[in-house]
GROMACS .gro file of C-alpha atoms in nm:
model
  211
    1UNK     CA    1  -5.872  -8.968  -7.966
    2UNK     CA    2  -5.555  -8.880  -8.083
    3UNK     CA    3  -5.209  -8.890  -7.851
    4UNK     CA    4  -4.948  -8.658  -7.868
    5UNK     CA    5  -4.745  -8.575  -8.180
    6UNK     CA    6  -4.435  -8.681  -8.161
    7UNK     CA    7  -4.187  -8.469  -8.385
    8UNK     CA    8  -3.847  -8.510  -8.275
    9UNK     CA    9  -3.711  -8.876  -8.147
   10UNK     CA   10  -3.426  -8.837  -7.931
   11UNK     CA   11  -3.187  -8.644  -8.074
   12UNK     CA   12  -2.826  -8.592  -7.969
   13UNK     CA   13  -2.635  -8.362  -8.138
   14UNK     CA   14  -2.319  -8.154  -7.991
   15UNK     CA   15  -2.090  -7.877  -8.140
   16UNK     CA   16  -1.787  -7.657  -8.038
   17UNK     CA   17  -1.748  -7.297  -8.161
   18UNK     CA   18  -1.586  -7.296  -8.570
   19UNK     CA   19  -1.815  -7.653  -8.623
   20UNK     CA   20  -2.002  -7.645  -8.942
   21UNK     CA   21  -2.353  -7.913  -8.950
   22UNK     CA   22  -2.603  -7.926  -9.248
   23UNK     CA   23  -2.900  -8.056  -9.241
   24UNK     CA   24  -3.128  -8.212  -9.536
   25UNK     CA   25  -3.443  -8.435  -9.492
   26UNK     CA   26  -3.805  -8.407  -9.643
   27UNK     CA   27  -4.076  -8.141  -9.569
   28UNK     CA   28  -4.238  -8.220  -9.229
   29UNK     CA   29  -3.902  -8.390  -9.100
   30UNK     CA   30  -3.887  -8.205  -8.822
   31UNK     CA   31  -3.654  -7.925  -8.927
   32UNK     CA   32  -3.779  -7.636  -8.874
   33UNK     CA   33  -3.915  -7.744  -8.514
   34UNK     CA   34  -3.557  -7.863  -8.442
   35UNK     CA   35  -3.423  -7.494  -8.533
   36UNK     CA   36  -3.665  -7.345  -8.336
   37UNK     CA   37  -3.539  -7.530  -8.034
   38UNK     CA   38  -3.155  -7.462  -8.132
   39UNK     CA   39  -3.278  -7.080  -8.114
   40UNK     CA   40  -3.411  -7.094  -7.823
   41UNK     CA   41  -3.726  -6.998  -7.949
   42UNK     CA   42  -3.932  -7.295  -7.892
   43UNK     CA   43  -3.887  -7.572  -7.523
   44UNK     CA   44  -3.825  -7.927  -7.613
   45UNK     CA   45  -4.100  -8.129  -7.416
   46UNK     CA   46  -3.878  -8.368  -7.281
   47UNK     CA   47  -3.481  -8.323  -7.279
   48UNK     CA   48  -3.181  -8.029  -7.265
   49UNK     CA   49  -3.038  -7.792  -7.474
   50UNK     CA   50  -2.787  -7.626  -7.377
   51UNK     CA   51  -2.607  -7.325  -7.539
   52UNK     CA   52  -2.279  -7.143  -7.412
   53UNK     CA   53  -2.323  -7.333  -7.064
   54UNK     CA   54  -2.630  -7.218  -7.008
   55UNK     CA   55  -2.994  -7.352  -7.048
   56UNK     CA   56  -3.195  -7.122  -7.216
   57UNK     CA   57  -3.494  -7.244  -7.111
   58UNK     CA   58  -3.492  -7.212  -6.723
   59UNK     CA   59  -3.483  -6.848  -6.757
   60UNK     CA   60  -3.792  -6.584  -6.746
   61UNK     CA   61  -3.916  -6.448  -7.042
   62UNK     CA   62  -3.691  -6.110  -7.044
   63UNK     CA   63  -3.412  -6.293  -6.968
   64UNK     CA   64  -3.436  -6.598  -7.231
   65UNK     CA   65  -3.461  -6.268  -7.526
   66UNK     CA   66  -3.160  -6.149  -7.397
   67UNK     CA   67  -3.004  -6.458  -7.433
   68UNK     CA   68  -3.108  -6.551  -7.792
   69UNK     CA   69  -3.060  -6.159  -7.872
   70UNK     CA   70  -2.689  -6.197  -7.777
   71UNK     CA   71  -2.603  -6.555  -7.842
   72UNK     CA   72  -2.810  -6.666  -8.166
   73UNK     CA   73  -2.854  -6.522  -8.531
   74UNK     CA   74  -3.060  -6.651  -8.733
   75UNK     CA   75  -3.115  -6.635  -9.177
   76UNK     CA   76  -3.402  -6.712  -9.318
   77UNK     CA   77  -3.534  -6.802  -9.664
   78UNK     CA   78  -3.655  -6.489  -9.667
   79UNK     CA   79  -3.415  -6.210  -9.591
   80UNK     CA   80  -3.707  -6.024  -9.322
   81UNK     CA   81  -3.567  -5.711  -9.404
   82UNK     CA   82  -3.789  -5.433  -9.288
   83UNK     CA   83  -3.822  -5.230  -9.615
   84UNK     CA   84  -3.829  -4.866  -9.457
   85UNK     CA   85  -3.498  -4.916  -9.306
   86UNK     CA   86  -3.142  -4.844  -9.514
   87UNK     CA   87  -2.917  -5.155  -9.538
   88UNK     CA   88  -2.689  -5.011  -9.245
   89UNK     CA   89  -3.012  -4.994  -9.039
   90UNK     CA   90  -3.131  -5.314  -9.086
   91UNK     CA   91  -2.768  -5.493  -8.998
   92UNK     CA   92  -2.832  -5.257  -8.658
   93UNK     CA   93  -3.137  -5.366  -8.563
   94UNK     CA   94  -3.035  -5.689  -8.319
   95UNK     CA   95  -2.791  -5.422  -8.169
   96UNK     CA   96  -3.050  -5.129  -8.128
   97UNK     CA   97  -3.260  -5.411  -7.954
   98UNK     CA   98  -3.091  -5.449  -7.650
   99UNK     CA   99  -2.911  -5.126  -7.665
  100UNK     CA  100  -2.584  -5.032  -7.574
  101UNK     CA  101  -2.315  -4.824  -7.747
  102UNK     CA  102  -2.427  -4.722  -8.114
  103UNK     CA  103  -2.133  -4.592  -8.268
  104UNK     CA  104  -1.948  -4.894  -8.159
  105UNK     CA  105  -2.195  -5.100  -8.292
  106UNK     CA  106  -2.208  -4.854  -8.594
  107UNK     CA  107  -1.881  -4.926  -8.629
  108UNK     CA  108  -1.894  -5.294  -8.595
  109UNK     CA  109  -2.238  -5.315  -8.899
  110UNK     CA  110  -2.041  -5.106  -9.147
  111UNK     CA  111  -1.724  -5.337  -9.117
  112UNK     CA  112  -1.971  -5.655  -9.131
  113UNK     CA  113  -2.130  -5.513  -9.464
  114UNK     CA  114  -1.802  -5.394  -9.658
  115UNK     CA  115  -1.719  -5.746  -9.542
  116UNK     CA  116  -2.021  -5.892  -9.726
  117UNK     CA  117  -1.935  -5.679 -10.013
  118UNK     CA  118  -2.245  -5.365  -9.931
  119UNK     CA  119  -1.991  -5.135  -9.802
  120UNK     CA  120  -2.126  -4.928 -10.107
  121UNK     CA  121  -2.484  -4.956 -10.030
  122UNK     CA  122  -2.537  -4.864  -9.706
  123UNK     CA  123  -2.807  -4.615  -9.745
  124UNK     CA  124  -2.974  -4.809 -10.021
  125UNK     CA  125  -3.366  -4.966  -9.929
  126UNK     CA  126  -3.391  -5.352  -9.962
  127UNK     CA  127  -3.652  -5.249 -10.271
  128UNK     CA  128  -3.333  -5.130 -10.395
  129UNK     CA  129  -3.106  -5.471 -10.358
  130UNK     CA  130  -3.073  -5.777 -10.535
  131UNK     CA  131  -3.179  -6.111 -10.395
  132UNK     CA  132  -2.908  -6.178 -10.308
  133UNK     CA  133  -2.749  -5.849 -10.180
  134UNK     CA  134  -3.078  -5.930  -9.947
  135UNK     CA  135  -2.927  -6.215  -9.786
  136UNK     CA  136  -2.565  -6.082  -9.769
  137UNK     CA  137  -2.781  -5.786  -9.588
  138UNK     CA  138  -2.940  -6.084  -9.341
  139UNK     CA  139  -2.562  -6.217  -9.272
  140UNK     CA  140  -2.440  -5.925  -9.143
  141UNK     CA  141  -2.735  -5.871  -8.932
  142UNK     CA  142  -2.739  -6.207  -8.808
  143UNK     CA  143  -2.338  -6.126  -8.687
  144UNK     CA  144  -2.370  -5.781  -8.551
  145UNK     CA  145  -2.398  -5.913  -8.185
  146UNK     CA  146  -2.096  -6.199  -8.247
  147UNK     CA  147  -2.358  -6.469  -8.173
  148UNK     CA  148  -2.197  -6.809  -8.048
  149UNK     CA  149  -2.474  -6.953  -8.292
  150UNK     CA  150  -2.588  -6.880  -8.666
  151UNK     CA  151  -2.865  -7.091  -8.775
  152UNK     CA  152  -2.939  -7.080  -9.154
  153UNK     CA  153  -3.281  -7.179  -9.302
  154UNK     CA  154  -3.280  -7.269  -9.647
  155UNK     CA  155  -3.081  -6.917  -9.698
  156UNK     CA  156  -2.986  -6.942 -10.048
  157UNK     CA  157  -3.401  -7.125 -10.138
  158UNK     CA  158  -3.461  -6.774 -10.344
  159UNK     CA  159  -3.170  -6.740 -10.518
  160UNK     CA  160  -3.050  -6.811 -10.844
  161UNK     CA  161  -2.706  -7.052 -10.863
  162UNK     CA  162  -2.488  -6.772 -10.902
  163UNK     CA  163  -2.601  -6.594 -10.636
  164UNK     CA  164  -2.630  -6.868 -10.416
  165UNK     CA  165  -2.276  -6.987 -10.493
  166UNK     CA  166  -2.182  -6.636 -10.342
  167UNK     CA  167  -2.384  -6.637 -10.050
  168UNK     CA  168  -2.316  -6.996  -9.940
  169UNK     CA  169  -1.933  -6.899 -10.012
  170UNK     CA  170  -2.007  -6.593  -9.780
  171UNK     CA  171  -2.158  -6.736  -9.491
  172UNK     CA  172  -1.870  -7.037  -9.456
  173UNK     CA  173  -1.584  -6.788  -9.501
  174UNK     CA  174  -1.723  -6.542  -9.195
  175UNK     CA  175  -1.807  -6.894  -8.994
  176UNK     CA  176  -1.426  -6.996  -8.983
  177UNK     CA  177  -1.344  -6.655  -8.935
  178UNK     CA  178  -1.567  -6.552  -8.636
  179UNK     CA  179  -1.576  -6.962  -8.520
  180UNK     CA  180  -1.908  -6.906  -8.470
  181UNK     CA  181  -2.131  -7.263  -8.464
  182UNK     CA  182  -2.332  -7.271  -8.815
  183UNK     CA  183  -2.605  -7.474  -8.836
  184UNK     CA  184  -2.765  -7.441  -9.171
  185UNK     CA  185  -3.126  -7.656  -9.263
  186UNK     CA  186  -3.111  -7.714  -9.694
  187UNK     CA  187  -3.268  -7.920  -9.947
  188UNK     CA  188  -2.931  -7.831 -10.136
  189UNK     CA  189  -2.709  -8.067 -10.209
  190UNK     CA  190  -2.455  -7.840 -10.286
  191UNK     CA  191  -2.490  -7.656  -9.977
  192UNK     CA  192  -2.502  -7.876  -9.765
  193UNK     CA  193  -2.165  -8.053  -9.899
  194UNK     CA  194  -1.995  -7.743  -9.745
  195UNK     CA  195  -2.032  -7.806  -9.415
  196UNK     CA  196  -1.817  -8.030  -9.218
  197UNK     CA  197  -2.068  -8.265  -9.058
  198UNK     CA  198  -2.405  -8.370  -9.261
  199UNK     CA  199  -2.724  -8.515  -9.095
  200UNK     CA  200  -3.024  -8.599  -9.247
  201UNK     CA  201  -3.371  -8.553  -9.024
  202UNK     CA  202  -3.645  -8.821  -9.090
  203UNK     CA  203  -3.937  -8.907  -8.918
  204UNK     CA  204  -3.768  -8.705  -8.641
  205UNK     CA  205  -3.486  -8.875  -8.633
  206UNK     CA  206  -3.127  -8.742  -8.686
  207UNK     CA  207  -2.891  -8.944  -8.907
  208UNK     CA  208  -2.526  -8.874  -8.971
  209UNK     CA  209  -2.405  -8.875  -9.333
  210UNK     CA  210  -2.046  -8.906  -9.313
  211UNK     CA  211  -1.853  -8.592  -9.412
   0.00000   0.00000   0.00000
């Protein structure tokens, strides 16, 4: 009979709001389960994690969404843009979750996508974007609540280089200036270069690269 799986081996990691990690290691490192713990979205088995002071996981259900709602965003490989909604709509939609005042946060989605360089587009459909107009699209979303946290997963994996030149150049330059913690998961070399601290994740273990 099988035991249990084990897919993370004691890791310690630690960062301060404005710190920049990468991550690279082979499919089935353990990557993707250790991002789903950094968001919150998944309880380690054994162990802490602790985000903004608080432990995520010791509060109810309703209480934990807040949480992540406020103090995580999160970009994917694939943008998850929902394809009925206008680019200004889909930056909203982490604000319209939990509610609050919309013309603030209006306010705050427009500014985010001129920043990202949509300011143009804002009633456009994704089926009317670029790939990587997409992602910029998925930035600004993932910012719209000033998260403490922005984990990236593989978020420039679709794009051609150009594009993902821009859109790695884009999510570093609104990191320093919103000192938000990025944590971004890469089989790019050249991405991952960018950050400030590099790991590599094997066999569930966590390895630092030198910067």
């Amino acid at each position: 009979m099988a035991g249990p799986l084990k897919i993370l081996d004691g890791i310690a990691l630690r960062a301060a709001p404005g710190d920049s990690l990468s991550i690279m290691g082979p499919s089935g490192s353990g990557k993707s389960t250790l991002l789903s713990i950094l968001g919150a979205l998944e309880p380690p088995s054994s162990g802490t994690m602790r985000l903004d002071g608080q432990d995520p996981f010791s509060m109810p259900e309703p209480e934990l969404a807040a949480f992540r709602n406020r103090a995580v965003g999160f970009v994917f490989q694939d943008h998850c843009l929902l394809p009925q909604c206008t680019v200004l709509e889909n930056a909203l939609i982490p604000a319209m979750a939990r509610g609050g005042n919309a013309a603030e946060d209006e306010a705050r989605a427009r500014k985010l996508l001129d920043r990202v360089g949509l300011g143009g587009r804002l009633t456009h459909l994704p089926s009317q974007l670029s790939g990587g107009e997409k992602q910029r699209v998925a930035i600004a979303r993932a910012l719209i609540r000033e998260p403490k946290l922005m984990l990236c997963d593989e978020p420039t994996g679709n794009l051609d280089r150009t594009s993902a030149g821009a859109v790695a150049d884009l999510l570093f330059g609104l990191h320093r200036e919103q000192s938000v913690i990025l944590v971004i998961v890469t089989h790019s070399e050249a991405l991952a270069g960018k950050a400030e601290r590099r790991y590599e994740l094997n066999a569930g273990r966590l390895m630092g690269l030198g910067s």
